[in-house]
């Protein structure tokens, strides 16, 4: 079974530029998450999708971050314009159902450096 | 909001020794999950323990859960150099099903 795929793996941009990250979850997984992990900290949930609907985006900085999952499969996370404090790993994760006891599977992450 | 808080922040042990790390959480949970993260890599799921379970084993891993104290522990027995990584606990909230992580414990296993 293929895992959660993310691209690009690494990106360096200047502040005020824009960047987009792509995620393809495990086939059949209805729930998709984007987490932000700043160096030395634990991951923080940015947004959660169930199929193509947003379940929770309470911690997404909506003035600069946006995310979509148009067909209920893959997802894109965009940052525009980027700030220095956006330097982090952006982790995509998925699981079959929003149900008790189901493991959440993470991708390798997209590493962003804003200079 | 942060659900898990790990202790200690960092741990250095000799190969073959056991490593124990603790996690405390704040609100009621459906389950608590432990993940490993090697440097520069994503999160790897290690073990999930449900709120009605007290102990769980998987290979060299042993996890306990005490819901009355809102705490969990992860024990790695007979550690190996390959166990060098950061370990995170994450509680799935019983009301919102959100998986919230702590800051992690960095484990270094010396050869």
Short mmCIF file of C-alpha atoms in Angstrom, two decimals:
data_model
loop_
_atom_site.label_atom_id
_atom_site.label_comp_id
_atom_site.label_asym_id
_atom_site.label_seq_id
_atom_site.Cartn_x
_atom_site.Cartn_y
_atom_site.Cartn_z
CA UNK A 1 0.00 0.00 0.00
CA UNK A 2 1.45 3.37 -1.03
CA UNK A 3 1.87 5.93 1.73
CA UNK A 4 0.94 9.59 1.90
CA UNK A 5 2.78 11.41 -0.88
CA UNK A 6 3.91 15.01 -0.55
CA UNK A 7 5.74 17.40 -2.83
CA UNK A 8 7.96 19.27 -3.03
CA UNK A 9 10.10 17.85 -0.25
CA UNK A 10 12.13 21.03 0.12
CA UNK A 11 11.49 24.64 -0.79
CA UNK A 12 13.38 27.86 -0.12
CA UNK A 13 11.62 31.14 -0.89
CA UNK A 14 12.01 34.77 -0.02
CA UNK A 15 9.58 36.46 2.32
CA UNK A 16 6.47 37.83 0.61
CA UNK A 17 6.71 35.17 -2.09
CA UNK A 18 4.12 32.42 -2.44
CA UNK A 19 4.45 28.65 -2.22
CA UNK A 20 2.17 25.67 -2.70
CA UNK A 21 2.43 22.16 -1.31
CA UNK A 22 0.67 19.12 -2.67
CA UNK A 23 -0.52 16.01 -0.88
CA UNK A 24 -1.94 12.74 -2.15
CA UNK A 25 -3.36 10.70 0.72
CA UNK A 26 -3.54 6.94 0.97
CA UNK A 27 -6.15 5.61 -1.42
CA UNK A 28 -9.60 5.48 0.13
CA UNK A 29 -8.77 7.68 3.09
CA UNK A 30 -11.61 10.14 3.56
CA UNK A 31 -9.96 12.33 6.18
CA UNK A 32 -6.96 14.50 5.33
CA UNK A 33 -4.97 16.74 7.64
CA UNK A 34 -2.35 19.44 7.21
CA UNK A 35 -0.03 20.02 10.17
CA UNK A 36 2.67 22.66 10.64
CA UNK A 37 5.76 21.62 12.61
CA UNK A 38 8.19 24.35 13.62
CA UNK A 39 11.69 23.16 14.50
CA UNK A 40 11.83 21.85 18.06
CA UNK A 41 8.06 21.73 18.46
CA UNK A 42 5.33 19.20 17.98
CA UNK A 43 3.06 19.31 14.94
CA UNK A 44 0.13 21.76 15.07
CA UNK A 45 -3.07 21.07 13.15
CA UNK A 46 -3.79 23.65 10.46
CA UNK A 47 -6.78 22.14 8.71
CA UNK A 48 -8.78 18.92 8.55
CA UNK A 49 -10.87 17.74 5.59
CA UNK A 50 -13.52 15.05 5.49
CA UNK A 51 -13.78 14.12 1.80
CA UNK A 52 -13.78 17.58 0.18
CA UNK A 53 -15.37 19.46 3.09
CA UNK A 54 -13.51 21.38 5.80
CA UNK A 55 -14.07 19.93 9.29
CA UNK A 56 -11.73 22.21 11.21
CA UNK A 57 -9.62 25.17 10.11
CA UNK A 58 -9.63 27.08 13.38
CA UNK A 59 -5.83 27.31 13.54
CA UNK A 60 -5.25 28.15 9.90
CA UNK A 61 -3.98 31.74 9.46
CA UNK A 62 -6.54 32.54 6.83
CA UNK A 63 -5.05 35.90 5.87
CA UNK A 64 -2.15 34.09 4.21
CA UNK A 65 -2.84 30.34 4.23
CA UNK A 66 -5.39 28.54 2.09
CA UNK A 67 -6.08 24.89 1.44
CA UNK A 68 -8.37 22.97 -0.83
CA UNK A 69 -9.34 19.40 -1.58
CA UNK A 70 -11.57 19.82 -4.58
CA UNK A 71 -12.28 16.22 -5.58
CA UNK A 72 -11.97 14.71 -2.13
CA UNK A 73 -8.64 13.08 -2.95
CA UNK A 74 -5.48 15.13 -3.18
CA UNK A 75 -5.03 18.51 -1.51
CA UNK A 76 -3.05 21.70 -1.92
CA UNK A 77 -1.85 24.03 0.83
CA UNK A 78 -0.84 27.54 -0.23
CA UNK A 79 0.96 30.31 1.60
CA UNK A 80 0.78 33.81 0.15
CA UNK A 81 2.62 35.95 1.10
CA UNK A 82 5.11 33.97 3.16
CA UNK A 83 6.64 35.31 6.34
CA UNK A 84 9.87 34.30 8.05
CA UNK A 85 7.92 32.56 10.82
CA UNK A 86 6.32 30.24 8.26
CA UNK A 87 9.60 28.33 8.06
CA UNK A 88 8.55 24.86 9.14
CA UNK A 89 7.77 21.37 7.98
CA UNK A 90 4.29 20.98 6.53
CA UNK A 91 3.01 17.49 7.18
CA UNK A 92 0.09 15.92 5.42
CA UNK A 93 -1.71 12.99 7.03
CA UNK A 94 -4.72 10.84 6.27
CA UNK A 95 -6.91 8.14 7.75
CA UNK A 96 -9.84 6.01 6.54
CA UNK A 97 -12.65 7.38 8.66
CA UNK A 98 -13.11 9.91 11.39
CA UNK A 99 -13.57 7.07 13.79
CA UNK A 100 -12.18 5.82 17.04
CA UNK A 101 -8.96 3.90 16.98
CA UNK A 102 -7.92 4.49 13.40
CA UNK A 103 -4.26 5.24 12.91
CA UNK A 104 -3.37 8.51 11.22
CA UNK A 105 -0.65 8.09 8.59
CA UNK A 106 1.80 10.89 7.87
CA UNK A 107 3.78 11.78 4.78
CA UNK A 108 7.48 12.70 4.81
CA UNK A 109 6.68 16.39 4.94
CA UNK A 110 7.46 19.46 2.87
CA UNK A 111 10.29 21.49 4.38
CA UNK A 112 9.91 25.23 3.89
CA UNK A 113 12.58 27.81 4.55
CA UNK A 114 11.61 31.47 4.20
CA UNK A 115 14.57 33.84 3.92
CA UNK B 1 -4.14 23.73 21.82
CA UNK B 2 -1.49 21.31 23.03
CA UNK B 3 -2.83 18.02 24.26
CA UNK B 4 0.34 16.14 25.13
CA UNK B 5 3.29 17.29 27.18
CA UNK B 6 6.32 15.00 27.14
CA UNK B 7 8.89 14.57 29.87
CA UNK B 8 11.86 14.61 29.72
CA UNK B 9 12.56 16.92 26.79
CA UNK B 10 15.76 15.03 26.05
CA UNK B 11 17.19 11.66 27.04
CA UNK B 12 20.62 10.14 26.39
CA UNK B 13 21.19 6.46 27.10
CA UNK B 14 23.66 3.69 26.31
CA UNK B 15 22.78 1.04 23.75
CA UNK B 16 21.04 -1.85 25.48
CA UNK B 17 19.52 0.29 28.20
CA UNK B 18 15.82 1.03 28.51
CA UNK B 19 14.36 4.42 27.71
CA UNK B 20 11.25 5.74 29.43
CA UNK B 21 9.39 8.88 28.54
CA UNK B 22 6.18 10.28 29.94
CA UNK B 23 3.30 12.21 28.52
CA UNK B 24 0.58 14.20 30.23
CA UNK B 25 -2.55 15.50 28.59
CA UNK B 26 -5.26 17.94 29.52
CA UNK B 27 -8.68 16.95 28.25
CA UNK B 28 -10.52 13.67 27.87
CA UNK B 29 -9.34 11.50 25.02
CA UNK B 30 -10.55 8.66 22.82
CA UNK B 31 -7.05 7.32 22.45
CA UNK B 32 -3.42 8.30 22.82
CA UNK B 33 -0.91 7.68 20.07
CA UNK B 34 2.87 7.61 20.08
CA UNK B 35 4.92 8.59 17.04
CA UNK B 36 8.62 8.55 16.18
CA UNK B 37 10.35 11.11 14.01
CA UNK B 38 13.86 10.61 12.73
CA UNK B 39 15.83 13.72 11.87
CA UNK B 40 14.57 15.21 8.61
CA UNK B 41 11.79 12.68 8.22
CA UNK B 42 8.05 12.46 8.73
CA UNK B 43 6.18 10.91 11.63
CA UNK B 44 6.00 7.16 11.98
CA UNK B 45 3.12 5.72 13.96
CA UNK B 46 4.32 3.43 16.77
CA UNK B 47 1.38 2.45 18.89
CA UNK B 48 -2.17 3.48 19.75
CA UNK B 49 -3.76 2.87 23.14
CA UNK B 50 -7.47 3.39 23.65
CA UNK B 51 -8.94 5.16 26.65
CA UNK B 52 -10.29 1.87 28.04
CA UNK B 53 -6.91 0.16 27.84
CA UNK B 54 -4.21 0.33 30.50
CA UNK B 55 -1.22 -1.24 28.84
CA UNK B 56 -0.16 -2.26 25.37
CA UNK B 57 2.92 -3.92 23.91
CA UNK B 58 4.43 -3.90 20.46
CA UNK B 59 7.82 -5.54 20.04
CA UNK B 60 10.25 -3.64 22.28
CA UNK B 61 7.67 -0.96 23.04
CA UNK B 62 5.43 -0.85 26.08
CA UNK B 63 2.84 1.86 26.56
CA UNK B 64 0.77 2.50 29.64
CA UNK B 65 -2.19 4.80 30.06
CA UNK B 66 -3.61 6.18 33.30
CA UNK B 67 -6.75 8.15 32.48
CA UNK B 68 -7.26 9.15 36.13
CA UNK B 69 -3.92 10.96 36.05
CA UNK B 70 -4.20 11.91 32.37
CA UNK B 71 -0.80 10.45 31.70
CA UNK B 72 0.92 7.88 29.55
CA UNK B 73 4.39 6.41 29.36
CA UNK B 74 6.41 4.86 26.56
CA UNK B 75 9.12 2.35 27.40
CA UNK B 76 11.64 1.23 24.81
CA UNK B 77 13.51 -1.83 26.01
CA UNK B 78 17.01 -2.88 24.96
CA UNK B 79 17.54 0.31 22.99
CA UNK B 80 19.50 0.39 19.75
CA UNK B 81 21.32 3.18 17.94
CA UNK B 82 18.48 3.14 15.39
CA UNK B 83 16.06 4.21 18.15
CA UNK B 84 17.71 7.65 18.16
CA UNK B 85 14.84 9.96 17.25
CA UNK B 86 12.22 12.31 18.64
CA UNK B 87 9.16 10.71 20.18
CA UNK B 88 5.79 12.43 20.32
CA UNK B 89 2.60 11.59 22.12
CA UNK B 90 -0.69 12.79 20.71
CA UNK B 91 -4.12 12.60 22.28
CA UNK B 92 -7.26 12.34 20.18
CA UNK B 93 -9.86 14.53 21.85
CA UNK B 94 -13.07 12.74 22.73
CA UNK B 95 -15.21 15.75 21.77
CA UNK B 96 -13.53 16.96 18.60
CA UNK B 97 -11.46 13.94 17.42
CA UNK B 98 -8.52 16.29 16.96
CA UNK B 99 -5.06 14.74 17.33
CA UNK B 100 -2.99 17.21 19.35
CA UNK B 101 0.73 16.73 19.84
CA UNK B 102 3.18 17.59 22.57
CA UNK B 103 6.64 19.03 22.01
CA UNK B 104 8.32 15.63 22.03
CA UNK B 105 11.21 13.84 23.74
CA UNK B 106 14.52 13.64 21.90
CA UNK B 107 16.20 10.31 22.55
CA UNK B 108 19.86 9.72 21.79
CA UNK B 109 21.16 6.15 22.02
CA UNK B 110 24.95 6.01 22.33
CA UNK B 111 26.78 3.04 20.84
#
